[in-house]
mmCIF file of C-alpha atoms in Angstrom:
data_model
loop_
_atom_site.group_PDB
_atom_site.id
_atom_site.type_symbol
_atom_site.label_atom_id
_atom_site.label_comp_id
_atom_site.label_asym_id
_atom_site.label_seq_id
_atom_site.Cartn_x
_atom_site.Cartn_y
_atom_site.Cartn_z
ATOM 1 C CA ASP A 54 156.586 37.395 119.533
ATOM 2 C CA ALA A 55 158.560 34.209 118.894
ATOM 3 C CA GLY A 56 161.841 36.098 118.609
ATOM 4 C CA ARG A 57 161.957 37.259 122.213
ATOM 5 C CA ASP A 58 163.652 35.579 125.142
ATOM 6 C CA ALA A 59 161.770 33.094 127.260
ATOM 7 C CA PRO A 60 159.858 34.546 130.234
ATOM 8 C CA ARG A 61 161.520 34.635 133.606
ATOM 9 C CA VAL A 62 158.921 34.587 136.365
ATOM 10 C CA VAL A 63 160.668 35.544 139.577
ATOM 11 C CA ARG A 64 159.032 34.986 142.920
ATOM 12 C CA CYS A 65 160.178 37.083 145.850
ATOM 13 C CA THR A 66 158.481 36.717 149.206
ATOM 14 C CA LEU A 67 157.435 40.077 150.627
ATOM 15 C CA ARG A 68 158.527 40.265 154.254
ATOM 16 C CA MET A 69 155.942 42.545 155.854
ATOM 17 C CA GLY A 70 157.044 43.696 159.280
ATOM 18 C CA HIS A 71 154.597 45.314 161.696
ATOM 19 C CA GLU A 72 156.956 48.042 162.877
ATOM 20 C CA GLN A 73 157.055 51.426 161.184
ATOM 21 C CA ALA A 74 159.816 51.153 158.584
ATOM 22 C CA GLN A 75 161.994 53.969 157.366
ATOM 23 C CA PRO A 76 163.330 54.400 153.828
ATOM 24 C CA SER A 77 166.219 51.975 153.402
ATOM 25 C CA ALA A 78 169.742 53.012 152.464
ATOM 26 C CA ALA A 79 169.473 50.888 149.329
ATOM 27 C CA ALA A 80 166.334 52.780 148.353
ATOM 28 C CA GLU A 81 168.058 56.120 148.737
ATOM 29 C CA GLN A 82 171.058 54.940 146.692
ATOM 30 C CA GLN A 83 168.754 53.563 144.038
ATOM 31 C CA ARG A 84 166.922 56.864 143.702
ATOM 32 C CA GLU A 85 170.219 58.727 143.462
ATOM 33 C CA GLY A 86 171.733 56.338 140.946
ATOM 34 C CA ALA A 87 168.719 55.852 138.734
ATOM 35 C CA ALA A 88 169.392 59.080 136.846
ATOM 36 C CA SER A 89 172.893 57.980 135.827
ATOM 37 C CA GLY A 90 171.922 54.432 134.821
ATOM 38 C CA ASP A 91 172.082 53.115 131.305
ATOM 39 C CA GLU A 92 168.774 53.969 129.661
ATOM 40 C CA ALA A 93 169.053 51.034 127.278
ATOM 41 C CA ALA A 94 169.176 48.634 130.205
ATOM 42 C CA ARG A 95 165.860 50.019 131.448
ATOM 43 C CA GLN A 96 163.923 49.100 128.320
ATOM 44 C CA HIS A 97 161.373 46.344 128.748
ATOM 45 C CA GLN A 98 162.717 42.994 127.592
ATOM 46 C CA GLY A 99 159.307 41.579 126.675
ATOM 47 C CA PHE A 100 158.031 38.026 127.052
ATOM 48 C CA ARG A 101 157.910 34.934 124.938
ATOM 49 C CA VAL A 102 155.433 32.638 126.629
ATOM 50 C CA ASP A 103 156.287 28.942 126.524
ATOM 51 C CA PRO A 104 153.155 26.760 126.773
ATOM 52 C CA SER A 105 155.169 24.368 128.956
ATOM 53 C CA PRO A 106 157.426 26.575 131.084
ATOM 54 C CA ALA A 107 160.117 24.793 133.022
ATOM 55 C CA ALA A 108 159.505 24.622 136.743
ATOM 56 C CA ALA A 109 161.866 26.899 138.648
ATOM 57 C CA PRO A 110 163.264 25.973 142.089
ATOM 58 C CA TRP A 111 161.540 28.821 143.898
ATOM 59 C CA LYS A 112 162.671 29.687 147.397
ATOM 60 C CA THR A 113 160.076 30.455 150.047
ATOM 61 C CA CYS A 114 160.098 31.759 153.573
ATOM 62 C CA THR A 115 157.519 32.485 156.220
ATOM 63 C CA SER A 116 156.551 35.938 157.428
ATOM 64 C CA SER A 117 154.708 37.187 160.483
ATOM 65 C CA LEU A 118 151.845 39.542 159.622
ATOM 66 C CA GLN A 119 151.241 41.086 163.018
ATOM 67 C CA PRO A 120 149.210 42.396 164.701
ATOM 68 C CA THR A 121 146.336 40.868 162.675
ATOM 69 C CA PRO A 122 146.647 37.059 162.642
ATOM 70 C CA ASN A 123 144.604 36.732 159.426
ATOM 71 C CA ASN A 124 146.339 39.502 157.549
ATOM 72 C CA PHE A 125 146.882 38.964 153.833
ATOM 73 C CA VAL A 126 147.972 40.972 150.799
ATOM 74 C CA ARG A 127 145.015 42.274 148.796
ATOM 75 C CA GLY A 128 146.886 43.840 145.895
ATOM 76 C CA ALA A 129 150.321 44.686 144.524
ATOM 77 C CA LEU A 130 151.304 47.291 141.949
ATOM 78 C CA TRP A 131 154.673 48.019 140.347
ATOM 79 C CA SER A 132 155.731 51.639 140.054
ATOM 80 C CA PRO A 133 155.822 53.144 136.518
ATOM 81 C CA ASP A 134 159.633 53.016 136.491
ATOM 82 C CA GLY A 135 159.754 49.479 137.892
ATOM 83 C CA ALA A 136 161.939 50.477 140.847
ATOM 84 C CA CYS A 137 159.577 49.517 143.658
ATOM 85 C CA LEU A 138 156.467 47.522 144.454
ATOM 86 C CA LEU A 139 153.471 48.878 146.352
ATOM 87 C CA ALA A 140 151.346 46.342 148.249
ATOM 88 C CA HIS A 141 148.280 46.875 150.411
ATOM 89 C CA ALA A 142 146.991 44.346 152.899
ATOM 90 C CA ASP A 143 143.897 43.610 154.941
ATOM 91 C CA ASP A 144 145.326 45.517 157.935
ATOM 92 C CA ASN A 145 144.722 48.792 156.004
ATOM 93 C CA CYS A 146 148.434 49.416 155.478
ATOM 94 C CA TYR A 147 150.549 50.121 152.430
ATOM 95 C CA ARG A 148 154.003 48.578 152.249
ATOM 96 C CA LEU A 149 156.695 49.637 149.822
ATOM 97 C CA PHE A 150 159.341 47.188 148.597
ATOM 98 C CA ASP A 151 162.425 48.408 146.746
ATOM 99 C CA MET A 152 164.123 46.355 144.062
ATOM 100 C CA PRO A 153 167.738 45.495 145.053
ATOM 101 C CA LEU A 154 170.540 47.400 143.389
ATOM 102 C CA GLN A 155 172.898 45.761 140.937
ATOM 103 C CA GLY A 156 175.479 43.880 142.948
ATOM 104 C CA GLU A 157 173.102 43.409 145.878
ATOM 105 C CA ASP A 158 172.075 39.800 145.435
ATOM 106 C CA SER A 159 171.274 38.909 149.031
ATOM 107 C CA ALA A 160 167.566 39.493 148.526
ATOM 108 C CA GLN A 161 167.576 37.567 145.271
ATOM 109 C CA GLU A 162 169.445 34.634 146.821
ATOM 110 C CA GLN A 163 167.092 34.450 149.807
ATOM 111 C CA GLY A 164 163.978 35.164 147.754
ATOM 112 C CA VAL A 165 162.994 37.995 150.108
ATOM 113 C CA LEU A 166 162.232 41.677 149.609
ATOM 114 C CA ASP A 167 162.218 43.586 152.872
ATOM 115 C CA CYS A 168 159.618 46.246 153.566
ATOM 116 C CA ALA A 169 161.246 49.665 153.121
ATOM 117 C CA LEU A 170 158.280 51.821 154.110
ATOM 118 C CA LYS A 171 154.924 51.280 155.809
ATOM 119 C CA ILE A 172 151.984 53.695 155.572
ATOM 120 C CA ARG A 173 148.768 53.188 157.504
ATOM 121 C CA GLU A 174 145.393 54.249 156.105
ATOM 122 C CA GLY A 175 142.427 55.195 158.277
ATOM 123 C CA ASP A 176 140.093 52.413 157.102
ATOM 124 C CA GLY A 177 139.615 49.752 154.463
ATOM 125 C CA ILE A 178 141.476 50.453 151.220
ATOM 126 C CA TYR A 179 139.352 50.594 148.064
ATOM 127 C CA ASP A 180 141.837 51.588 145.375
ATOM 128 C CA CYS A 181 145.313 53.000 144.798
ATOM 129 C CA GLN A 182 147.430 54.177 141.874
ATOM 130 C CA TRP A 183 150.944 55.435 141.270
ATOM 131 C CA TYR A 184 151.609 58.853 139.788
ATOM 132 C CA PRO A 185 152.112 57.945 136.091
ATOM 133 C CA CYS A 186 155.251 60.106 135.667
ATOM 134 C CA MET A 187 156.946 58.634 138.738
ATOM 135 C CA GLN A 188 160.740 58.305 138.494
ATOM 136 C CA ALA A 189 162.867 57.168 141.427
ATOM 137 C CA ALA A 190 165.530 59.723 140.484
ATOM 138 C CA ASP A 191 163.067 62.566 141.125
ATOM 139 C CA PRO A 192 161.648 62.376 144.677
ATOM 140 C CA ALA A 193 158.981 64.962 143.828
ATOM 141 C CA THR A 194 157.299 62.451 141.507
ATOM 142 C CA CYS A 195 157.451 59.543 143.979
ATOM 143 C CA CYS A 196 153.864 59.515 145.190
ATOM 144 C CA PHE A 197 150.654 57.515 144.897
ATOM 145 C CA LEU A 198 146.914 57.983 145.410
ATOM 146 C CA SER A 199 144.812 56.126 147.945
ATOM 147 C CA ALA A 200 141.038 55.762 148.269
ATOM 148 C CA ALA A 201 139.817 54.412 151.619
ATOM 149 C CA LYS A 202 136.465 53.910 153.302
ATOM 150 C CA SER A 203 134.983 57.075 154.875
ATOM 151 C CA HIS A 204 138.085 59.114 153.986
ATOM 152 C CA PRO A 205 138.997 61.631 151.289
ATOM 153 C CA VAL A 206 141.421 60.689 148.544
ATOM 154 C CA HIS A 207 144.976 60.869 149.912
ATOM 155 C CA LEU A 208 148.196 61.568 148.027
ATOM 156 C CA PHE A 209 151.065 59.914 149.900
ATOM 157 C CA ASP A 210 154.789 60.535 149.537
ATOM 158 C CA ALA A 211 156.481 57.246 148.602
ATOM 159 C CA VAL A 212 159.861 58.371 150.005
ATOM 160 C CA SER A 213 158.940 59.667 153.461
ATOM 161 C CA GLY A 214 155.456 58.175 153.853
ATOM 162 C CA ASN A 215 153.958 61.574 154.687
ATOM 163 C CA LEU A 216 150.573 62.760 153.467
ATOM 164 C CA ARG A 217 151.054 65.418 150.790
ATOM 165 C CA CYS A 218 147.459 66.489 150.210
ATOM 166 C CA SER A 219 143.839 65.347 150.020
ATOM 167 C CA TYR A 220 141.030 65.571 147.470
ATOM 168 C CA ARG A 221 137.501 65.761 148.872
ATOM 169 C CA THR A 222 134.114 65.118 147.303
ATOM 170 C CA TYR A 223 130.817 66.046 148.946
ATOM 171 C CA ASP A 224 127.223 64.989 148.434
ATOM 172 C CA GLN A 225 124.078 67.130 148.301
ATOM 173 C CA ALA A 226 123.970 67.327 152.116
ATOM 174 C CA ASP A 227 127.539 68.706 152.140
ATOM 175 C CA GLU A 228 128.824 65.516 153.745
ATOM 176 C CA LEU A 229 131.986 63.728 152.696
ATOM 177 C CA ALA A 230 131.168 61.346 149.847
ATOM 178 C CA PRO A 231 133.172 58.098 149.704
ATOM 179 C CA ILE A 232 135.383 57.368 146.699
ATOM 180 C CA HIS A 233 135.570 53.751 145.530
ATOM 181 C CA SER A 234 137.848 54.090 142.497
ATOM 182 C CA LEU A 235 140.321 56.583 141.085
ATOM 183 C CA SER A 236 142.787 57.135 138.274
ATOM 184 C CA PHE A 237 145.236 59.657 136.901
ATOM 185 C CA ASN A 238 145.106 60.527 133.231
ATOM 186 C CA SER A 239 148.090 59.643 131.043
ATOM 187 C CA ASP A 240 150.232 62.659 131.988
ATOM 188 C CA GLY A 241 149.110 62.907 135.625
ATOM 189 C CA SER A 242 147.547 66.350 135.291
ATOM 190 C CA LEU A 243 143.970 65.164 135.923
ATOM 191 C CA LEU A 244 142.488 62.999 138.659
ATOM 192 C CA VAL A 245 139.179 61.170 138.158
ATOM 193 C CA CYS A 246 137.322 59.845 141.208
ATOM 194 C CA GLY A 247 134.413 57.404 141.076
ATOM 195 C CA GLY A 248 131.635 57.362 143.655
ATOM 196 C CA LYS A 249 127.978 56.379 143.658
ATOM 197 C CA ASN A 250 126.341 57.490 140.385
ATOM 198 C CA LYS A 251 129.011 60.150 139.949
ATOM 199 C CA LEU A 252 132.445 60.871 138.485
ATOM 200 C CA THR A 253 134.407 63.861 139.823
ATOM 201 C CA PHE A 254 137.397 65.529 138.139
ATOM 202 C CA PHE A 255 140.228 67.259 139.999
ATOM 203 C CA ASN A 256 143.205 69.213 138.772
ATOM 204 C CA THR A 257 146.118 67.338 140.341
ATOM 205 C CA CYS A 258 147.898 70.524 141.404
ATOM 206 C CA ARG A 259 144.746 71.878 143.131
ATOM 207 C CA PRO A 260 143.855 69.656 146.105
ATOM 208 C CA GLY A 261 140.916 70.297 148.410
ATOM 209 C CA ARG A 262 137.229 70.309 147.530
ATOM 210 C CA ASP A 263 137.319 72.520 144.429
ATOM 211 C CA HIS A 264 136.883 70.118 141.524
ATOM 212 C CA VAL A 265 136.960 71.065 137.836
ATOM 213 C CA GLY A 266 133.865 69.135 136.814
ATOM 214 C CA SER A 267 131.659 66.125 137.442
ATOM 215 C CA ILE A 268 129.482 63.651 135.556
ATOM 216 C CA GLY A 269 126.246 62.100 136.727
ATOM 217 C CA THR A 270 126.506 58.506 135.522
ATOM 218 C CA TRP A 271 122.822 57.586 135.978
ATOM 219 C CA SER A 272 119.632 59.325 134.893
ATOM 220 C CA LYS A 273 116.467 58.356 136.761
ATOM 221 C CA GLY A 274 114.291 59.841 134.053
ATOM 222 C CA THR A 275 115.763 58.069 131.018
ATOM 223 C CA LYS A 276 117.163 55.057 132.920
ATOM 224 C CA GLU A 277 120.413 55.369 130.950
ATOM 225 C CA GLY A 278 124.034 55.195 131.986
ATOM 226 C CA GLN A 279 125.712 53.413 134.868
ATOM 227 C CA ARG A 280 123.775 52.843 138.041
ATOM 228 C CA GLY A 281 125.423 52.441 141.427
ATOM 229 C CA ILE A 282 129.034 52.498 142.547
ATOM 230 C CA ILE A 283 131.767 53.209 140.011
ATOM 231 C CA SER A 284 134.097 50.312 140.786
ATOM 232 C CA CYS A 285 137.066 50.931 138.465
ATOM 233 C CA ILE A 286 138.502 53.618 136.174
ATOM 234 C CA THR A 287 141.235 53.344 133.559
ATOM 235 C CA PHE A 288 142.965 55.608 131.028
ATOM 236 C CA PRO A 289 144.904 54.450 127.957
ATOM 237 C CA SER A 290 148.622 54.421 128.645
ATOM 238 C CA TYR A 291 149.508 55.294 125.069
ATOM 239 C CA VAL A 292 149.323 59.088 125.079
ATOM 240 C CA ALA A 293 148.936 59.471 121.302
ATOM 241 C CA ALA A 294 145.751 57.382 121.156
ATOM 242 C CA SER A 295 142.919 59.713 122.273
ATOM 243 C CA PRO A 296 144.373 60.690 125.672
ATOM 244 C CA SER A 297 141.123 62.348 126.770
ATOM 245 C CA ILE A 298 139.081 59.127 126.554
ATOM 246 C CA PHE A 299 138.768 56.961 129.653
ATOM 247 C CA ALA A 300 136.605 54.051 130.769
ATOM 248 C CA ALA A 301 134.670 53.504 133.989
ATOM 249 C CA GLY A 302 133.072 50.280 135.211
ATOM 250 C CA SER A 303 130.247 49.905 137.705
ATOM 251 C CA PHE A 304 128.670 47.190 139.816
ATOM 252 C CA ASP A 305 125.592 47.111 137.566
ATOM 253 C CA GLY A 306 127.581 45.170 134.960
ATOM 254 C CA ARG A 307 128.270 48.051 132.597
ATOM 255 C CA ALA A 308 131.398 49.807 131.406
ATOM 256 C CA CYS A 309 131.165 53.238 129.828
ATOM 257 C CA LEU A 310 133.590 55.334 127.800
ATOM 258 C CA TYR A 311 133.777 59.049 128.633
ATOM 259 C CA ASP A 312 135.562 62.118 127.330
ATOM 260 C CA SER A 313 137.458 63.878 130.117
ATOM 261 C CA LEU A 314 137.522 67.184 128.187
ATOM 262 C CA THR A 315 133.815 67.517 127.377
ATOM 263 C CA HIS A 316 132.593 65.381 130.323
ATOM 264 C CA GLU A 317 130.306 63.530 127.920
ATOM 265 C CA PRO A 318 129.525 59.780 127.858
ATOM 266 C CA LEU A 319 130.421 58.077 124.578
ATOM 267 C CA PHE A 320 129.436 54.396 124.656
ATOM 268 C CA VAL A 321 128.040 51.914 127.157
ATOM 269 C CA LEU A 322 129.460 48.387 127.078
ATOM 270 C CA GLU A 323 127.095 45.727 128.402
ATOM 271 C CA HIS A 324 129.337 43.173 130.052
ATOM 272 C CA GLY A 325 126.279 41.233 131.205
ATOM 273 C CA ALA A 326 127.581 40.238 134.633
ATOM 274 C CA THR A 327 126.972 41.152 138.261
ATOM 275 C CA GLY A 328 129.576 43.902 138.339
ATOM 276 C CA VAL A 329 132.628 45.072 136.395
ATOM 277 C CA THR A 330 135.621 45.023 138.754
ATOM 278 C CA HIS A 331 138.671 45.659 136.553
ATOM 279 C CA MET A 332 139.503 47.135 133.145
ATOM 280 C CA ARG A 333 142.611 47.787 131.090
ATOM 281 C CA PHE A 334 143.277 49.461 127.749
ATOM 282 C CA SER A 335 145.544 47.709 125.289
ATOM 283 C CA ALA A 336 149.006 49.150 124.664
ATOM 284 C CA CYS A 337 147.801 50.815 121.442
ATOM 285 C CA GLY A 338 144.681 52.249 123.111
ATOM 286 C CA ASN A 339 142.277 50.819 120.510
ATOM 287 C CA TYR A 340 140.965 47.944 122.622
ATOM 288 C CA ILE A 341 139.665 47.657 126.157
ATOM 289 C CA PHE A 342 139.468 44.541 128.325
ATOM 290 C CA THR A 343 136.794 44.182 131.028
ATOM 291 C CA GLY A 344 136.504 41.636 133.833
ATOM 292 C CA ALA A 345 133.671 41.135 136.310
ATOM 293 C CA ARG A 346 133.000 39.341 139.578
ATOM 294 C CA ARG A 347 131.337 35.913 139.442
ATOM 295 C CA ASP A 348 132.149 35.759 135.747
ATOM 296 C CA ASP A 349 134.751 33.514 134.121
ATOM 297 C CA ARG A 350 135.418 35.780 131.127
ATOM 298 C CA ILE A 351 137.570 38.734 130.203
ATOM 299 C CA LEU A 352 135.937 40.510 127.276
ATOM 300 C CA CYS A 353 137.883 42.373 124.591
ATOM 301 C CA TRP A 354 136.162 45.369 122.960
ATOM 302 C CA ASP A 355 137.257 47.239 119.843
ATOM 303 C CA ILE A 356 136.359 50.871 120.521
ATOM 304 C CA ARG A 357 137.049 51.741 116.867
ATOM 305 C CA SER A 358 134.433 49.289 115.592
ATOM 306 C CA VAL A 359 131.066 51.037 115.757
ATOM 307 C CA THR A 360 128.160 49.480 113.865
ATOM 308 C CA SER A 361 124.427 50.032 113.669
ATOM 309 C CA ASN A 362 123.267 46.461 114.300
ATOM 310 C CA GLY A 363 125.550 45.049 116.994
ATOM 311 C CA VAL A 364 124.348 43.704 120.305
ATOM 312 C CA SER A 365 127.312 44.083 122.649
ATOM 313 C CA GLY A 366 127.512 47.761 123.517
ATOM 314 C CA SER A 367 125.504 50.865 122.786
ATOM 315 C CA SER A 368 125.409 54.631 123.012
ATOM 316 C CA SER A 369 122.533 57.045 123.340
ATOM 317 C CA GLU A 370 122.247 57.123 119.526
ATOM 318 C CA GLY A 371 121.837 53.334 119.299
ATOM 319 C CA THR A 372 125.202 52.550 117.727
ATOM 320 C CA GLN A 373 127.117 49.511 118.910
ATOM 321 C CA VAL A 374 130.654 48.674 120.003
ATOM 322 C CA ALA A 375 131.899 45.266 118.907
ATOM 323 C CA CYS A 376 133.119 42.597 121.353
ATOM 324 C CA ILE A 377 136.009 40.814 119.621
ATOM 325 C CA TYR A 378 136.533 37.756 121.821
ATOM 326 C CA SER A 379 136.526 36.530 125.411
ATOM 327 C CA LEU A 380 139.315 35.019 127.517
ATOM 328 C CA ALA A 381 138.365 32.177 129.860
ATOM 329 C CA ARG A 382 139.644 32.242 133.436
ATOM 330 C CA SER A 383 138.726 30.791 136.847
ATOM 331 C CA SER A 384 136.516 33.403 138.544
ATOM 332 C CA ALA A 385 132.915 32.187 138.158
ATOM 333 C CA SER A 386 132.101 31.573 141.826
ATOM 334 C CA THR A 387 133.831 34.372 143.745
ATOM 335 C CA ASN A 388 132.977 37.992 144.493
ATOM 336 C CA GLN A 389 136.659 38.881 144.866
ATOM 337 C CA ARG A 390 138.284 41.237 142.410
ATOM 338 C CA ILE A 391 140.457 39.197 140.068
ATOM 339 C CA PHE A 392 142.954 41.626 138.550
ATOM 340 C CA PHE A 393 144.783 41.224 135.263
ATOM 341 C CA ASP A 394 147.613 43.091 133.574
ATOM 342 C CA ILE A 395 149.007 43.648 130.084
ATOM 343 C CA GLU A 396 152.715 43.716 129.363
ATOM 344 C CA PRO A 397 154.059 47.045 127.975
ATOM 345 C CA THR A 398 154.729 45.556 124.547
ATOM 346 C CA GLY A 399 151.030 44.706 124.325
ATOM 347 C CA ALA A 400 151.523 41.110 123.196
ATOM 348 C CA HIS A 401 150.210 39.214 126.232
ATOM 349 C CA LEU A 402 147.706 39.552 129.064
ATOM 350 C CA VAL A 403 148.146 37.760 132.386
ATOM 351 C CA SER A 404 145.365 37.086 134.892
ATOM 352 C CA GLY A 405 144.990 35.436 138.258
ATOM 353 C CA GLY A 406 142.185 33.102 139.253
ATOM 354 C CA GLN A 407 140.268 31.682 142.174
ATOM 355 C CA ASP A 408 142.040 28.329 141.664
ATOM 356 C CA GLY A 409 145.407 29.900 142.518
ATOM 357 C CA GLY A 410 146.688 29.752 138.950
ATOM 358 C CA VAL A 411 148.043 32.394 136.605
ATOM 359 C CA ARG A 412 147.155 32.318 132.922
ATOM 360 C CA TRP A 413 148.837 33.972 129.938
ATOM 361 C CA TYR A 414 146.924 34.952 126.811
ATOM 362 C CA GLU A 415 148.162 35.976 123.379
ATOM 363 C CA LEU A 416 146.149 39.087 122.536
ATOM 364 C CA GLN A 417 146.388 38.956 118.767
ATOM 365 C CA THR A 418 144.352 35.752 118.627
ATOM 366 C CA GLY A 419 142.789 35.690 122.101
ATOM 367 C CA THR A 420 144.158 32.244 122.937
ATOM 368 C CA GLN A 421 145.625 30.960 126.188
ATOM 369 C CA VAL A 422 149.292 30.091 125.732
ATOM 370 C CA ALA A 423 150.421 29.212 129.264
ATOM 371 C CA ALA A 424 149.077 28.414 132.723
ATOM 372 C CA GLN A 425 150.724 27.601 136.024
ATOM 373 C CA GLU A 426 149.474 27.057 139.565
ATOM 374 C CA LEU A 427 151.217 29.424 141.959
ATOM 375 C CA SER A 428 149.047 29.404 145.076
ATOM 376 C CA ALA A 429 146.774 27.119 147.038
ATOM 377 C CA ASP A 430 144.347 30.006 147.545
ATOM 378 C CA CYS A 431 142.715 32.574 145.287
ATOM 379 C CA LEU A 432 145.281 34.539 143.280
ATOM 380 C CA SER A 433 143.512 37.862 142.948
ATOM 381 C CA SER A 434 146.256 40.314 141.979
ATOM 382 C CA VAL A 435 148.970 40.233 139.315
ATOM 383 C CA SER A 436 151.235 43.052 138.153
ATOM 384 C CA ILE A 437 153.910 43.085 135.425
ATOM 385 C CA ASN A 438 157.036 45.130 135.956
ATOM 386 C CA PRO A 439 157.156 47.771 133.175
ATOM 387 C CA VAL A 440 160.939 47.559 132.562
ATOM 388 C CA MET A 441 161.959 44.051 133.663
ATOM 389 C CA PRO A 442 160.461 40.619 132.977
ATOM 390 C CA LEU A 443 159.108 40.250 136.514
ATOM 391 C CA LEU A 444 155.617 39.291 137.644
ATOM 392 C CA ALA A 445 154.312 40.218 141.107
ATOM 393 C CA TRP A 446 151.332 38.385 142.564
#
């Protein structure tokens, strides 16, 4: 959109202390004052990507990631209201960073966001997601899901750091089954958990082991579906566009669309790679983007375009889902998850890469419009703030 303001990519170093942090006073004031803020000021400003963005004099600082000398951030995710940033690191800990209040410019001047809360998981973290209706003004909605190795799904309180409840899945031997991916639906009433050859549905308000349904993703008899671990799950954010449809990717290189009401598979998308690691619906909900490990493409699929002679995706009836275009990125020789994100206006997609660069794509034409090197190492995670023109990586 050429009429929007130029993008403002702000880099803030996350200072990750090793001591148990308590909710900051600024965080409490922000949650109390968010309800009385100007709603117009909270609307997303959008981005206009300049192919040659001016270099900004970024400020940097060092941080000590004790007690693990080789600790590093594995992922970062903005909250749905844009008030705080959730990061998880290789030391199996979540750290919460609050945006500074208006008038508090010390963090902006120093380029530092202090850790407001630290939550330790029991083992390696597989996936996490904010409650989609989260608002800082309502502490009851400030929570997020966590999937960790050899543990049930945990729902943590983002204000106190306490564990609210757990969701458990079991295998045929009545042993705890690991969950590798998870997602809320658009309104947060349903939780979908992905394991090995299985999807399990939970009512969010009914924790425990009593699920409301499940789907077997692989049939040994017909050899159809998704085989292996379900690596990622995503729902469309636009509630009016088929809110019951969701997509799940697996390490066999396939992505499949399901109906959460009927628990029926709809279409299988053949990405043709070693394993789908990340997916996102477009803002309108009519397109889905899939990325895979050891693959330098992000594929765009039109889920409305179903033909009888395509070759990209298929369903049990033999119909096909069309692949519109592919976006080139640097991820052909790494098994790391390279995440990407779509701005709320739906105009651009941003992705990291193994070369340490971030790339912007215009989604209407599928062309790259900007690129910038931000790190000397692999840049695996990017997240766009939903209400402010800020990019976390």
